[in-house]
Coordinates of C-alpha atoms in Angstrom, one line a residue:
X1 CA 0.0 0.0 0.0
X2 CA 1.5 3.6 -1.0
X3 CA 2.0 5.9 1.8
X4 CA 0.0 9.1 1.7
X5 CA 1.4 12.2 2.8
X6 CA 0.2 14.3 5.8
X7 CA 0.9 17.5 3.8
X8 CA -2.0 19.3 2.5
X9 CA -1.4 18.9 -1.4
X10 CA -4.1 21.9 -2.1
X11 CA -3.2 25.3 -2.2
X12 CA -5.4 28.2 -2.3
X13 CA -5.0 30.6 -4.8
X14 CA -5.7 34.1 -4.9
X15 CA -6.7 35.6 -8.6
X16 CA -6.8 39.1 -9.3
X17 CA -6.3 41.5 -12.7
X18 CA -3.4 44.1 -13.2
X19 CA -4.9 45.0 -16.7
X20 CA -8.1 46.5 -18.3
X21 CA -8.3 43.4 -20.6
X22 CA -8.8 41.3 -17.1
X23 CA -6.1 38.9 -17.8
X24 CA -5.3 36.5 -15.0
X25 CA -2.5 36.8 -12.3
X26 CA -2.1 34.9 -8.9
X27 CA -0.5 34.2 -5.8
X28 CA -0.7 31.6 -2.6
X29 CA -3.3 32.3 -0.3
X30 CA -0.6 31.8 2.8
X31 CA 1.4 35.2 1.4
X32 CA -2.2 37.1 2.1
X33 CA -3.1 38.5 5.0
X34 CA -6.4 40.5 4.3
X35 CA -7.6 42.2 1.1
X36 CA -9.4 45.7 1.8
X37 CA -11.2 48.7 -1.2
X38 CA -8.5 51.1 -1.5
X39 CA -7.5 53.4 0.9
X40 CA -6.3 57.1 0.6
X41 CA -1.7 57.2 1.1
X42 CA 0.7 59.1 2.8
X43 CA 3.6 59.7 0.3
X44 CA 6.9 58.6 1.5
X45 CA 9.8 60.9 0.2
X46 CA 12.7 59.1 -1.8
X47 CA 10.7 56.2 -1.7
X48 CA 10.4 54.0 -4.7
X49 CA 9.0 55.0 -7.8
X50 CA 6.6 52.2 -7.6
X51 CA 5.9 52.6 -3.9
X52 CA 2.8 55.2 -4.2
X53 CA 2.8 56.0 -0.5
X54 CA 1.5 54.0 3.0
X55 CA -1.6 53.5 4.5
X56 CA -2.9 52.5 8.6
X57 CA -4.3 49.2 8.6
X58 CA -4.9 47.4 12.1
X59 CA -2.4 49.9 13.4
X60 CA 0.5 49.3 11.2
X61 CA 2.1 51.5 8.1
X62 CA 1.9 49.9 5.0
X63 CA 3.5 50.6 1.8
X64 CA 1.4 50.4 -1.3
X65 CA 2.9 49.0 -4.2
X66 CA 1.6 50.0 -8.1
X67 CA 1.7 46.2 -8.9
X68 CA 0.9 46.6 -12.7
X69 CA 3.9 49.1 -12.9
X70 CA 6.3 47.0 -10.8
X71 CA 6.0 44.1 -13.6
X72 CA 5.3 46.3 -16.6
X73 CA 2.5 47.3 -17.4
X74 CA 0.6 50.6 -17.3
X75 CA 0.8 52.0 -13.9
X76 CA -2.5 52.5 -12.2
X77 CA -3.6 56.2 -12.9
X78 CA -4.7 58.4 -9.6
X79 CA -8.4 58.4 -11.3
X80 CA -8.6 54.5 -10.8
X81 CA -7.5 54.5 -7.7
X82 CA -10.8 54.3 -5.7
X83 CA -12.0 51.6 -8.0
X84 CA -8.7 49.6 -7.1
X85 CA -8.0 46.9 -4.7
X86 CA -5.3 46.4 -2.1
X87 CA -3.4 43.1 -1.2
X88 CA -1.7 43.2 2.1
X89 CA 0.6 40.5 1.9
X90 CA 3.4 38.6 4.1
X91 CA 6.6 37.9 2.4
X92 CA 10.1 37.9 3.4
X93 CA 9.3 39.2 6.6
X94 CA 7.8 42.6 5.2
X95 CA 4.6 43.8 5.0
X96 CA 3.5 45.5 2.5
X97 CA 0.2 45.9 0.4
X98 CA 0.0 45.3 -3.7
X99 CA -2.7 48.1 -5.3
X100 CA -4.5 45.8 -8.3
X101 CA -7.1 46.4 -10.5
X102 CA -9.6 44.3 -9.7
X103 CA -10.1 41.1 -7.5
X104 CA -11.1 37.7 -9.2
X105 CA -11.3 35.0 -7.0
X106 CA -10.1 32.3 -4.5
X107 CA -9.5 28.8 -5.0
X108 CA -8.6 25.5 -4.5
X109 CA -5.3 24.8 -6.8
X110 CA -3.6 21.8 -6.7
X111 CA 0.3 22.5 -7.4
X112 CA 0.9 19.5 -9.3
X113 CA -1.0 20.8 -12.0
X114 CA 1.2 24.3 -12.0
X115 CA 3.8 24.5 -15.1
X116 CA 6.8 26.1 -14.1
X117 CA 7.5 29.4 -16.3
X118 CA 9.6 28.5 -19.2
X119 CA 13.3 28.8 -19.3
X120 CA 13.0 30.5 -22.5
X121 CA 10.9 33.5 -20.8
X122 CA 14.4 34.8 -19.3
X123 CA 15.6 34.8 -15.5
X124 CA 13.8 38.3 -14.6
X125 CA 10.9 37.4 -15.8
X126 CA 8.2 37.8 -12.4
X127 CA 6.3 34.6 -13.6
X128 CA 6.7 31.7 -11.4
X129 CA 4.2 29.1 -12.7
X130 CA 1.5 28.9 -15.4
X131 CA -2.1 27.2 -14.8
X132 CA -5.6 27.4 -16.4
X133 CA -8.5 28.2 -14.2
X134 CA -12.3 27.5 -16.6
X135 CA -10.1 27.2 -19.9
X136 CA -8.1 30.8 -18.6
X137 CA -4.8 31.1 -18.3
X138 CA -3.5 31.9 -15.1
X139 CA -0.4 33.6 -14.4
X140 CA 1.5 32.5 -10.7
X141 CA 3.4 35.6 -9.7
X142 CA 6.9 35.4 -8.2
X143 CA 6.4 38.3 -5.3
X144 CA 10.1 37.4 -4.2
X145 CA 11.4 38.4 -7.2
X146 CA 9.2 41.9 -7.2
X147 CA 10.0 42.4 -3.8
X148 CA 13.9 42.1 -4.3
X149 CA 13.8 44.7 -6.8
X150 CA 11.6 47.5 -4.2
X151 CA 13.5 46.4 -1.7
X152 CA 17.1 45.1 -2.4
X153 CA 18.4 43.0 0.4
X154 CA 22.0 44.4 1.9
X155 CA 25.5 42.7 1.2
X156 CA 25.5 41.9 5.2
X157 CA 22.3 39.7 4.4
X158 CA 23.4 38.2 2.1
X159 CA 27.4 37.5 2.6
X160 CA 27.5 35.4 6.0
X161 CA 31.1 34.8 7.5
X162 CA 32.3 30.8 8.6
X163 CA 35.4 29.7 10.0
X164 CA 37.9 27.4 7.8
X165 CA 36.7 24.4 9.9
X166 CA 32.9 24.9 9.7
X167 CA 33.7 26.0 5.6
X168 CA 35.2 22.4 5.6
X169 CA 32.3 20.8 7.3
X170 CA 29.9 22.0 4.4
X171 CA 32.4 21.7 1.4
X172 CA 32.4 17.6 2.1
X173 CA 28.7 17.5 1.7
X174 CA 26.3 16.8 -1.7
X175 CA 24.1 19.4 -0.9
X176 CA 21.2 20.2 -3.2
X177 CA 19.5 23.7 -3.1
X178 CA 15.4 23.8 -4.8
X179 CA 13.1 26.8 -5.4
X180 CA 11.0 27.4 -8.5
X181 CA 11.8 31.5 -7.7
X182 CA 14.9 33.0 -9.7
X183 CA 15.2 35.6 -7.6
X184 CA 15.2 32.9 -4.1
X185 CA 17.8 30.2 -6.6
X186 CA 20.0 33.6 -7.0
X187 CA 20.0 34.4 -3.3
X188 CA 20.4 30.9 -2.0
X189 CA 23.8 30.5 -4.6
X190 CA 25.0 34.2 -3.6
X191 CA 25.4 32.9 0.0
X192 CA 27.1 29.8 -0.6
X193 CA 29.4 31.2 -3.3
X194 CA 30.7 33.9 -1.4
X195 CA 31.7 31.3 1.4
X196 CA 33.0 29.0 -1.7
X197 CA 30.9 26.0 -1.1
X198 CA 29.9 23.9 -3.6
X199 CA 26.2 22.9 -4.6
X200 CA 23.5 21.6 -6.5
X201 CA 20.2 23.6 -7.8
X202 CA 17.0 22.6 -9.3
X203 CA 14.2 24.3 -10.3
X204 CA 11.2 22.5 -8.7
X205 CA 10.7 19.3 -6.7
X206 CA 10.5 16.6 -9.5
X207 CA 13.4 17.8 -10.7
X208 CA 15.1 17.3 -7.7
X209 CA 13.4 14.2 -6.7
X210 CA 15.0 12.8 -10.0
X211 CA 17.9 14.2 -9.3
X212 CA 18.2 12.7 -5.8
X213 CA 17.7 9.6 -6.8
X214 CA 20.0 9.8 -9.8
X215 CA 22.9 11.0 -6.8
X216 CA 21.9 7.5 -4.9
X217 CA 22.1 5.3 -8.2
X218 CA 26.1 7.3 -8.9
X219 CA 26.9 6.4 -5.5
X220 CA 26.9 9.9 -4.0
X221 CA 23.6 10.9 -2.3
X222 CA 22.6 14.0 -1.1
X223 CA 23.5 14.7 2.3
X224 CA 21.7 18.5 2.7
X225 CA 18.4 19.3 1.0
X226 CA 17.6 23.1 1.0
X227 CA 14.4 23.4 -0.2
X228 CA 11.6 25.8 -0.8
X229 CA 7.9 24.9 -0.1
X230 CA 5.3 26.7 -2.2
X231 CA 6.7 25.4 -5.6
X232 CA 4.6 23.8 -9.3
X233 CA 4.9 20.3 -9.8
X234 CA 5.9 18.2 -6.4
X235 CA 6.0 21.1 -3.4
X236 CA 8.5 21.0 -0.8
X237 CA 6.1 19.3 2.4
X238 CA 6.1 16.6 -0.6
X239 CA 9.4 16.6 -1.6
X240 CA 10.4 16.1 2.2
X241 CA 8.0 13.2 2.5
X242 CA 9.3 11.3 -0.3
X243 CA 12.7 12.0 0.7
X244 CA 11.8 10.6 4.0
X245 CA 9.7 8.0 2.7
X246 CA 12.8 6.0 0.7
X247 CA 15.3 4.4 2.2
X248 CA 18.3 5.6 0.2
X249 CA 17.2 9.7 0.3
X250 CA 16.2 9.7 4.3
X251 CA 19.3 10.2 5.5
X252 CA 19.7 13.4 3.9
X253 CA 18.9 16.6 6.4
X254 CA 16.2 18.8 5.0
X255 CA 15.7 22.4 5.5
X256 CA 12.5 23.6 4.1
X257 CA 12.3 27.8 4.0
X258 CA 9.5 29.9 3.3
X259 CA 8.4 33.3 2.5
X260 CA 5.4 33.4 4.7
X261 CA 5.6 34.1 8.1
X262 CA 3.0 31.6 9.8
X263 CA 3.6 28.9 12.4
X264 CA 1.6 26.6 10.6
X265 CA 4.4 26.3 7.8
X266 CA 6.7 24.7 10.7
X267 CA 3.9 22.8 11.6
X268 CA 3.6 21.1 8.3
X269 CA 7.3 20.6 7.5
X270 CA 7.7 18.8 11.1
X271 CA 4.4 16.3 9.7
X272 CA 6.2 15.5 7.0
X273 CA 10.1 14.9 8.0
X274 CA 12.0 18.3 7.7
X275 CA 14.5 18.5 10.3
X276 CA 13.6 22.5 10.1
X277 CA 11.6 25.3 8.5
X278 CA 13.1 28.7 8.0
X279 CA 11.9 32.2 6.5
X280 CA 13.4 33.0 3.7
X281 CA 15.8 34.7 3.2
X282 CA 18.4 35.5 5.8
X283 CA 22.0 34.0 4.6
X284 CA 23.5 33.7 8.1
X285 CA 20.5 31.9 9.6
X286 CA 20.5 29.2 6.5
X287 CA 24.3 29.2 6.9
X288 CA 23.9 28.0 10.8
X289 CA 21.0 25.5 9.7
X290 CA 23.4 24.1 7.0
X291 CA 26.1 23.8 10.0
X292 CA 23.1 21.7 12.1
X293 CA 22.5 19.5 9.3
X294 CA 26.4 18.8 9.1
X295 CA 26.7 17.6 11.8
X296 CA 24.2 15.5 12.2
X297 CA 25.5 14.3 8.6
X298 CA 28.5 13.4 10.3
X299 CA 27.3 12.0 13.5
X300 CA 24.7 9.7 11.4
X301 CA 27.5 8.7 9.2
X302 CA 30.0 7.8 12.0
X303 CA 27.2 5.8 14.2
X304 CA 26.5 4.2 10.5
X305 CA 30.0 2.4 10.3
X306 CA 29.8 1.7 14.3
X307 CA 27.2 -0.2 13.6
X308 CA 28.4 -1.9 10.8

């Protein structure tokens, strides 16, 4: 009998239009937080030319972002503005509210059935994933990737510092690094090239659930699996079960990291095997997780050939 996993394979999915010809773009549902009419902003000097100001909601300032301009299109005029929307979101640990056109809907979207964006669409392309909703295409918005380029992260984010021994420790492992985001794939290598250890990367999780097992058949598994979890295809709760579900891929140490900020994303990737969840993205606290996962490496290893 096949094992079914505890992770909830359904993701919502909220559908909204950044265009007068009410073409479809989306996000998770876990990156929302509330969606309210639009409300008048406070201007923020030397802000952003796509941050239109801030507005008070529950007590906190908010920026407002021009969506349709961020990703080019036609910004949003000041005339459409009380016909407009706003999406307060939760993503790399900022708040910060998206202005759209108009709100479609939410649904159930299973993320198996989410195409990853082409390779041939370029790497700056803000497109995550592709799916069809009643015979419409649906776009999947990488918010990551729009967020970097409002809100660049600083060299001390992303540049942590090791010692030669704990550089050592990481350079002797496979470790394989998977998020369907281009800007989260560019972060995640930044950090580990700037500290010269070597890696893996794949795009989504089928790709490196092939490629996992491929390591086992060449005689090198993966030892460290840095993975993201809202991703098309095979997301990473799943990826984590089916790594802990085989017998040669279990021994690996997973670290599954996130752009939401919710409890229940820890929750999940402790059902399902992770040895830890982490918000994405702060280099020096993936760099100590990395550490963790070396050693127990190591310590699994050594007890491995005691036993033996």
């Amino acid at each position: 009998m096949a094992v079914q996993s505890k992770a909830n394979q359904s993701q919502g999915m909220l559908m909204f239009s950044l265009t007068a010809t009410q073409q479809l773009f989306a996000i998770g549902t876990l990156k929302v937080r509330e969606i309210v009419p639009y409300l008048p902003t406070t201007q923020i000097p030397y802000s952003h030319h796509h941050v239109i100001g801030t507005v008070t909601i529950r007590d906190l300032n908010v920026p407002v972002i021009d969506m349709p301009a961020a990703i080019g299109f036609r910004p949003i005029q000041p005339e459409e503005y009380s016909s407009c929307f706003l999406i307060v979101t939760d993503c790399l640990r900022t708040v910060v509210a998206f202005m759209v056109r108009g709100i479609e809907k939410i649904i159930d979207c299973d993320w198996r059935n989410i195409e990853p964006s082409p390779p041939t669409a370029g790497s700056n392309v803000f497109v995550t994933g592709i799916t069809r909703y009643e015979n419409e295409i649906v776009q999947m918005l990488d918010v990551e990737l729009l967020l970097s380029k409002i809100y660049p992260l600083s060299e001390a984010a992303r540049i942590p510092i090791l010692t030669d021994v704990q550089r050592e420790k990481l350079k002797a492992l496979n470790i394989l690094l998977v998020d369907d985001s281009t800007i989260a794939r560019r972060q995640l290598a930044t950090a580990l090239d700037s500290i010269n250890i070597p890696y893996n990367i794949c795009t989504n999780g089928v790709e490196a659930l092939s490629f996992m097992q491929d390591a086992v058949a060449q005689g090198r598994a993966v030892d460290l699996l840095v993975s993201d979890i809202e991703m098309p295809g095979l997301d990473g709760y799943e990826l984590a079960f089916e790594t802990q579900s085989s017998p040669e891929l279990r021994h690996a140490y997973i670290i599954l990291h996130t752009s939401l900020s919710s409890e229940i994303c820890v929750d999940r990737a402790n059902q399902v095997g992770a040895h830890e969840a982490l918000e994405k993205f702060n280099a020096g606290d993936l760099i100590k997780a990395m550490l963790r996962g070396a050693d127990q490496v190591t310590k699994d290893k050594q007890q491995l050939m005691t036993n033996s």
